[in-house]
mmCIF file of C-alpha atoms and ligand atoms in Angstrom:
data_model
loop_
_atom_site.group_PDB
_atom_site.id
_atom_site.type_symbol
_atom_site.label_atom_id
_atom_site.label_comp_id
_atom_site.label_asym_id
_atom_site.label_seq_id
_atom_site.Cartn_x
_atom_site.Cartn_y
_atom_site.Cartn_z
ATOM 1 C CA MET A 182 0.753 23.405 -21.213
ATOM 2 C CA HIS A 183 -0.772 22.795 -17.834
ATOM 3 C CA PHE A 184 1.062 23.649 -14.643
ATOM 4 C CA LEU A 185 0.089 23.211 -11.036
ATOM 5 C CA ALA A 186 -1.969 26.233 -9.961
ATOM 6 C CA GLU A 187 -1.460 28.029 -6.638
ATOM 7 C CA GLY A 188 -4.962 27.294 -5.419
ATOM 8 C CA ASP A 189 -4.987 23.621 -6.391
ATOM 9 C CA LEU A 190 -4.644 22.036 -2.959
ATOM 10 C CA VAL A 191 -5.471 18.547 -4.215
ATOM 11 C CA GLY A 192 -2.864 18.929 -6.960
ATOM 12 C CA VAL A 193 -0.319 19.945 -4.325
ATOM 13 C CA THR A 194 -0.974 16.733 -2.356
ATOM 14 C CA PHE A 195 -0.477 14.716 -5.568
ATOM 15 C CA TRP A 196 2.788 16.552 -6.071
ATOM 16 C CA ILE A 197 4.049 16.017 -2.522
ATOM 17 C CA VAL A 198 3.257 12.321 -2.553
ATOM 18 C CA SER A 199 4.887 11.800 -5.966
ATOM 19 C CA VAL A 200 8.134 13.354 -4.745
ATOM 20 C CA ALA A 201 7.963 11.531 -1.402
ATOM 21 C CA MET A 202 7.590 8.216 -3.267
ATOM 22 C CA MET A 203 10.709 8.969 -5.319
ATOM 23 C CA ALA A 204 12.759 9.960 -2.296
ATOM 24 C CA SER A 205 11.605 6.883 -0.361
ATOM 25 C CA THR A 206 12.609 4.652 -3.244
ATOM 26 C CA VAL A 207 16.166 5.965 -3.139
ATOM 27 C CA PHE A 208 16.207 5.602 0.636
ATOM 28 C CA PHE A 209 14.979 1.985 0.658
ATOM 29 C CA LEU A 210 17.309 0.879 -2.117
ATOM 30 C CA TYR A 211 20.285 2.622 -0.541
ATOM 31 C CA GLU A 212 19.608 1.253 2.937
ATOM 32 C CA GLY A 213 19.084 -2.185 1.434
ATOM 33 C CA MET A 214 22.817 -2.271 0.742
ATOM 34 C CA ASN A 215 23.642 -1.738 4.412
ATOM 35 C CA VAL A 216 21.470 -4.348 6.083
ATOM 36 C CA LYS A 217 22.181 -8.040 6.566
ATOM 37 C CA ARG A 218 21.880 -10.185 3.491
ATOM 38 C CA GLU A 219 18.594 -11.796 4.670
ATOM 39 C CA TRP A 220 16.859 -8.403 4.695
ATOM 40 C CA ARG A 221 17.923 -7.177 1.272
ATOM 41 C CA LEU A 222 14.961 -8.627 -0.575
ATOM 42 C CA SER A 223 12.507 -7.017 1.865
ATOM 43 C CA MET A 224 14.157 -3.637 1.334
ATOM 44 C CA LEU A 225 14.175 -4.117 -2.434
ATOM 45 C CA VAL A 226 10.438 -4.881 -2.466
ATOM 46 C CA ALA A 227 9.743 -1.841 -0.245
ATOM 47 C CA GLY A 228 11.634 0.240 -2.823
ATOM 48 C CA LEU A 229 9.728 -1.346 -5.722
ATOM 49 C CA VAL A 230 6.408 -0.453 -4.096
ATOM 50 C CA THR A 231 7.359 3.218 -3.821
ATOM 51 C CA LEU A 232 8.948 3.196 -7.292
ATOM 52 C CA VAL A 233 5.795 1.838 -8.936
ATOM 53 C CA ALA A 234 3.733 4.349 -6.958
ATOM 54 C CA ALA A 235 6.073 7.220 -7.927
ATOM 55 C CA VAL A 236 5.537 6.489 -11.624
ATOM 56 C CA HIS A 237 1.764 6.349 -11.238
ATOM 57 C CA TYR A 238 1.722 9.465 -9.089
ATOM 58 C CA MET A 239 3.432 11.443 -11.849
ATOM 59 C CA TYR A 240 0.607 10.516 -14.194
ATOM 60 C CA MET A 241 -2.135 10.903 -11.593
ATOM 61 C CA ARG A 242 -0.829 14.333 -10.717
ATOM 62 C CA ASP A 243 -0.938 15.487 -14.350
ATOM 63 C CA TYR A 244 -4.338 13.908 -14.855
ATOM 64 C CA TRP A 245 -5.666 15.817 -11.860
ATOM 65 C CA VAL A 246 -3.999 19.113 -12.817
ATOM 66 C CA VAL A 247 -5.528 18.982 -16.298
ATOM 67 C CA ASN A 248 -8.936 17.365 -15.662
ATOM 68 C CA GLN A 249 -9.614 18.121 -11.986
ATOM 69 C CA SER A 250 -11.136 14.674 -11.693
ATOM 70 C CA THR A 251 -10.219 11.284 -10.220
ATOM 71 C CA PRO A 252 -7.564 9.309 -12.119
ATOM 72 C CA ILE A 253 -9.394 6.025 -11.475
ATOM 73 C CA VAL A 254 -7.551 3.860 -14.005
ATOM 74 C CA TYR A 255 -4.045 4.904 -12.927
ATOM 75 C CA ARG A 256 -5.018 4.595 -9.280
ATOM 76 C CA TYR A 257 -6.235 1.027 -9.660
ATOM 77 C CA ILE A 258 -3.386 -0.135 -11.893
ATOM 78 C CA ASP A 259 -1.029 1.161 -9.212
ATOM 79 C CA TRP A 260 -2.908 -0.644 -6.428
ATOM 80 C CA LEU A 261 -3.103 -3.840 -8.446
ATOM 81 C CA ILE A 262 0.701 -3.926 -8.604
ATOM 82 C CA THR A 263 1.665 -2.452 -5.238
ATOM 83 C CA VAL A 264 -0.850 -4.199 -2.953
ATOM 84 C CA PRO A 265 0.308 -7.730 -3.911
ATOM 85 C CA LEU A 266 3.903 -6.536 -3.395
ATOM 86 C CA LEU A 267 2.953 -5.351 0.098
ATOM 87 C CA MET A 268 1.371 -8.753 0.773
ATOM 88 C CA ILE A 269 4.552 -10.488 -0.363
ATOM 89 C CA GLU A 270 6.449 -8.538 2.307
ATOM 90 C CA PHE A 271 4.714 -10.523 5.054
ATOM 91 C CA PHE A 272 6.190 -13.691 3.590
ATOM 92 C CA ILE A 273 9.614 -12.319 2.824
ATOM 93 C CA ILE A 274 10.191 -11.165 6.395
ATOM 94 C CA LEU A 275 9.082 -14.573 7.679
ATOM 95 C CA LYS A 276 11.409 -16.243 5.244
ATOM 96 C CA ALA A 277 14.281 -13.963 6.298
ATOM 97 C CA VAL A 278 14.101 -15.423 9.788
ATOM 98 C CA GLY A 279 13.641 -18.966 8.538
ATOM 99 C CA ALA A 280 9.918 -19.414 9.295
ATOM 100 C CA ALA A 281 7.989 -21.415 6.698
ATOM 101 C CA VAL A 282 4.489 -20.568 5.479
ATOM 102 C CA SER A 283 2.567 -22.548 2.862
ATOM 103 C CA THR A 284 1.687 -21.266 -0.593
ATOM 104 C CA GLY A 285 -1.995 -21.695 0.339
ATOM 105 C CA SER A 286 -1.671 -18.871 2.811
ATOM 106 C CA PHE A 287 -0.129 -16.633 0.182
ATOM 107 C CA LEU A 288 -2.805 -17.534 -2.358
ATOM 108 C CA ARG A 289 -5.564 -16.575 0.078
ATOM 109 C CA LEU A 290 -3.974 -13.152 0.495
ATOM 110 C CA LEU A 291 -3.684 -12.771 -3.250
ATOM 111 C CA VAL A 292 -7.292 -13.778 -3.925
ATOM 112 C CA GLY A 293 -8.490 -11.417 -1.185
ATOM 113 C CA THR A 294 -6.467 -8.593 -2.755
ATOM 114 C CA VAL A 295 -7.754 -9.171 -6.276
ATOM 115 C CA VAL A 296 -11.407 -9.391 -5.173
ATOM 116 C CA MET A 297 -11.054 -6.234 -3.070
ATOM 117 C CA LEU A 298 -9.509 -4.209 -5.897
ATOM 118 C CA ILE A 299 -11.472 -5.485 -8.888
ATOM 119 C CA PHE A 300 -14.787 -4.765 -7.214
ATOM 120 C CA GLY A 301 -13.555 -1.430 -5.888
ATOM 121 C CA TYR A 302 -12.710 -0.532 -9.461
ATOM 122 C CA PHE A 303 -16.101 -1.699 -10.762
ATOM 123 C CA GLY A 304 -17.785 0.465 -8.151
ATOM 124 C CA GLU A 305 -15.719 3.586 -8.825
ATOM 125 C CA ALA A 306 -15.806 3.295 -12.593
ATOM 126 C CA GLY A 307 -19.580 2.861 -12.573
ATOM 127 C CA VAL A 308 -19.430 -0.644 -14.058
ATOM 128 C CA MET A 309 -21.698 -1.903 -11.300
ATOM 129 C CA ASN A 310 -23.721 -0.592 -8.361
ATOM 130 C CA SER A 311 -21.225 1.081 -6.023
ATOM 131 C CA THR A 312 -22.807 -0.289 -2.831
ATOM 132 C CA ILE A 313 -22.847 -3.921 -3.972
ATOM 133 C CA ALA A 314 -19.290 -3.583 -5.312
ATOM 134 C CA PHE A 315 -18.228 -2.127 -1.980
ATOM 135 C CA TRP A 316 -19.499 -5.052 0.078
ATOM 136 C CA ILE A 317 -17.912 -7.636 -2.177
ATOM 137 C CA GLY A 318 -14.646 -5.677 -1.919
ATOM 138 C CA MET A 319 -14.997 -5.683 1.862
ATOM 139 C CA VAL A 320 -15.139 -9.482 1.850
ATOM 140 C CA GLY A 321 -11.784 -9.517 0.041
ATOM 141 C CA TRP A 322 -10.253 -7.244 2.663
ATOM 142 C CA ALA A 323 -11.743 -9.425 5.438
ATOM 143 C CA VAL A 324 -9.996 -12.478 3.974
ATOM 144 C CA ILE A 325 -6.670 -10.605 4.141
ATOM 145 C CA ILE A 326 -7.282 -9.486 7.724
ATOM 146 C CA TYR A 327 -8.220 -12.985 8.821
ATOM 147 C CA GLU A 328 -5.078 -14.458 7.288
ATOM 148 C CA ILE A 329 -2.650 -12.051 8.942
ATOM 149 C CA PHE A 330 -4.419 -11.893 12.328
ATOM 150 C CA ALA A 331 -5.546 -15.478 12.824
ATOM 151 C CA GLY A 332 -4.268 -17.540 9.891
ATOM 152 C CA GLU A 333 -1.115 -19.443 9.175
ATOM 153 C CA ALA A 334 1.139 -16.429 8.578
ATOM 154 C CA SER A 335 0.145 -14.911 11.908
ATOM 155 C CA LYS A 336 0.948 -18.133 13.781
ATOM 156 C CA ALA A 337 4.346 -18.379 12.149
ATOM 157 C CA ALA A 338 5.115 -14.774 13.128
ATOM 158 C CA ALA A 339 3.921 -15.242 16.706
ATOM 159 C CA ALA A 340 6.356 -18.100 17.116
ATOM 160 C CA ASN A 341 9.328 -15.994 16.097
ATOM 161 C CA GLU A 342 10.894 -13.479 18.468
ATOM 162 C CA SER A 343 12.667 -11.291 15.910
ATOM 163 C CA VAL A 344 9.765 -10.636 13.523
ATOM 164 C CA ARG A 345 6.874 -10.649 15.989
ATOM 165 C CA ALA A 346 6.859 -6.896 16.681
ATOM 166 C CA ALA A 347 7.349 -5.765 13.089
ATOM 167 C CA PHE A 348 4.719 -8.211 11.867
ATOM 168 C CA GLY A 349 2.357 -6.744 14.459
ATOM 169 C CA TYR A 350 2.916 -3.189 13.209
ATOM 170 C CA MET A 351 2.619 -4.230 9.573
ATOM 171 C CA ARG A 352 -0.724 -5.915 10.101
ATOM 172 C CA LEU A 353 -1.924 -2.930 12.118
ATOM 173 C CA ILE A 354 -1.269 -0.853 9.009
ATOM 174 C CA VAL A 355 -3.373 -3.277 6.960
ATOM 175 C CA LEU A 356 -6.186 -2.919 9.500
ATOM 176 C CA VAL A 357 -6.041 0.782 10.382
ATOM 177 C CA GLY A 358 -4.105 2.470 7.565
ATOM 178 C CA TRP A 359 -5.990 0.551 4.904
ATOM 179 C CA ALA A 360 -9.342 1.450 6.493
ATOM 180 C CA ILE A 361 -8.814 4.980 5.157
ATOM 181 C CA TYR A 362 -9.604 3.777 1.606
ATOM 182 C CA PRO A 363 -13.027 2.192 2.198
ATOM 183 C CA ILE A 364 -13.947 5.173 4.394
ATOM 184 C CA GLY A 365 -13.059 7.498 1.511
ATOM 185 C CA TYR A 366 -15.011 5.290 -0.881
ATOM 186 C CA VAL A 367 -18.115 5.299 1.331
ATOM 187 C CA LEU A 368 -17.980 9.080 1.712
ATOM 188 C CA GLY A 369 -17.310 9.667 -1.958
ATOM 189 C CA TYR A 370 -19.592 7.152 -3.664
ATOM 190 C CA MET A 371 -22.183 5.944 -1.206
ATOM 191 C CA MET A 372 -23.051 8.925 0.948
ATOM 192 C CA GLY A 373 -22.378 11.460 -1.740
ATOM 193 C CA GLY A 374 -21.147 13.954 0.818
ATOM 194 C CA VAL A 375 -17.573 14.232 -0.393
ATOM 195 C CA ASP A 376 -16.337 15.738 -3.648
ATOM 196 C CA GLU A 377 -13.667 14.211 -5.890
ATOM 197 C CA GLY A 378 -10.960 16.510 -4.551
ATOM 198 C CA SER A 379 -11.454 15.409 -0.960
ATOM 199 C CA LEU A 380 -11.626 11.757 -1.980
ATOM 200 C CA ASN A 381 -8.272 12.086 -3.737
ATOM 201 C CA MET A 382 -6.666 13.811 -0.784
ATOM 202 C CA VAL A 383 -7.858 10.956 1.432
ATOM 203 C CA TYR A 384 -6.415 8.351 -0.975
ATOM 204 C CA ASN A 385 -3.148 10.305 -1.272
ATOM 205 C CA LEU A 386 -2.719 10.463 2.482
ATOM 206 C CA ALA A 387 -3.512 6.757 2.748
ATOM 207 C CA ASP A 388 -0.910 5.842 0.118
ATOM 208 C CA PHE A 389 1.692 7.879 1.956
ATOM 209 C CA VAL A 390 1.055 5.967 5.193
ATOM 210 C CA ASN A 391 0.584 2.528 3.685
ATOM 211 C CA LYS A 392 3.532 2.526 1.327
ATOM 212 C CA ILE A 393 6.136 4.752 2.959
ATOM 213 C CA LEU A 394 5.432 4.099 6.641
ATOM 214 C CA PHE A 395 5.038 0.383 5.914
ATOM 215 C CA GLY A 396 8.485 0.379 4.255
ATOM 216 C CA LEU A 397 9.975 2.280 7.180
ATOM 217 C CA ILE A 398 8.727 -0.385 9.603
ATOM 218 C CA ILE A 399 10.480 -3.052 7.549
ATOM 219 C CA TRP A 400 13.610 -0.906 7.373
ATOM 220 C CA ASN A 401 13.530 -0.474 11.162
ATOM 221 C CA LEU A 402 13.295 -4.235 11.658
ATOM 222 C CA ALA A 403 16.082 -4.907 9.178
ATOM 223 C CA TYR A 404 18.272 -2.165 10.594
ATOM 224 C CA ASN A 405 17.942 -3.288 14.216
ATOM 225 C CA ASP A 406 18.483 -6.916 13.360
ATOM 226 C CA SER A 407 21.574 -6.033 11.313
ATOM 227 C CA SER A 408 23.209 -3.817 13.927
ATOM 228 C CA GLU A 409 22.614 -6.340 16.728
ATOM 229 C CA SER A 410 24.541 -9.010 14.908
ATOM 230 C CA SER A 411 27.328 -6.836 13.536
ATOM 231 C CA HIS A 412 29.516 -7.164 16.605
HETATM 232 C C1 RET B 581 -0.659 1.217 -1.799
HETATM 233 C C2 RET B 581 -2.047 1.026 -1.947
HETATM 234 C C3 RET B 581 -2.864 0.385 -1.046
HETATM 235 C C4 RET B 581 -2.338 -0.200 0.234
HETATM 236 C C5 RET B 581 -4.259 0.298 -1.378
HETATM 237 C C6 RET B 581 -5.196 -0.284 -0.627
HETATM 238 C C7 RET B 581 -6.564 -0.272 -1.021
HETATM 239 C C8 RET B 581 -7.616 -0.718 -0.252
HETATM 240 C C9 RET B 581 -7.417 -1.303 1.098
HETATM 241 C C10 RET B 581 -8.948 -0.614 -0.808
HETATM 242 C C11 RET B 581 -10.057 -1.044 -0.180
HETATM 243 C C12 RET B 581 -11.445 -1.034 -0.661
HETATM 244 C C13 RET B 581 -12.362 -1.833 0.030
HETATM 245 C C14 RET B 581 -11.974 -2.585 1.268
HETATM 246 C C15 RET B 581 -13.784 -2.000 -0.400
HETATM 247 C C16 RET B 581 -14.019 -1.557 -1.823
HETATM 248 C C17 RET B 581 -13.411 -0.241 -2.083
HETATM 249 C C18 RET B 581 -11.892 -0.228 -1.881
HETATM 250 C C19 RET B 581 -11.247 -0.790 -3.153
HETATM 251 C C20 RET B 581 -11.502 1.237 -1.732
#
């Protein structure tokens, strides 16, 4: 049997995030029952993101505790499911307020996501040169940033009073919160100055911000919009 050791700081961060993901899931699903009908799907998806992450974090935590090395496969399977779900949120909140965005816009986000993650995986798993993989992955992220800051989805959000602020915070997370991952990658694989433990703590912190805080922003939007109209 392998249990978490007192001195395993990285293991402790895996543990904390796995429990936080579970608790957030309950919170999002529970609150989803109290908001206006239009916001229920957004809350459900926020809860699915943290649920999927909670499951992977249980495995990643054990993998780390036993092997003391990066659970690359679990990490990327998790991202491959949760990142598209986070992208879908941009469209669901627009839809909740009746703004229409084309499927082309959504497809661009999806393609950007897949390119970013597949090449990130190739780089981390040693399938290809980590620097080349990194730059191709960066192009994928750039496509996402363009779409939500200057593309169709951003224009639809700008034209709508009730989602404008939340959309702004959500895309700030994609710009700033998401930047933590490539920074960790550069430090861990390209500059060689960071060990696996530190890289995992960076990724764990990033997941906490980008999944839980992101969901809380959506909850805040849904909550305010629901209480305004309840009287
Ligand atoms: C919940 C998980 C999230 C939001 C994961 C996001 C992951 C990224 C933004 C990864 C980005 C990367 C690049 C932009 C370049 C290549 C290396 C990656 C995959 C770390």
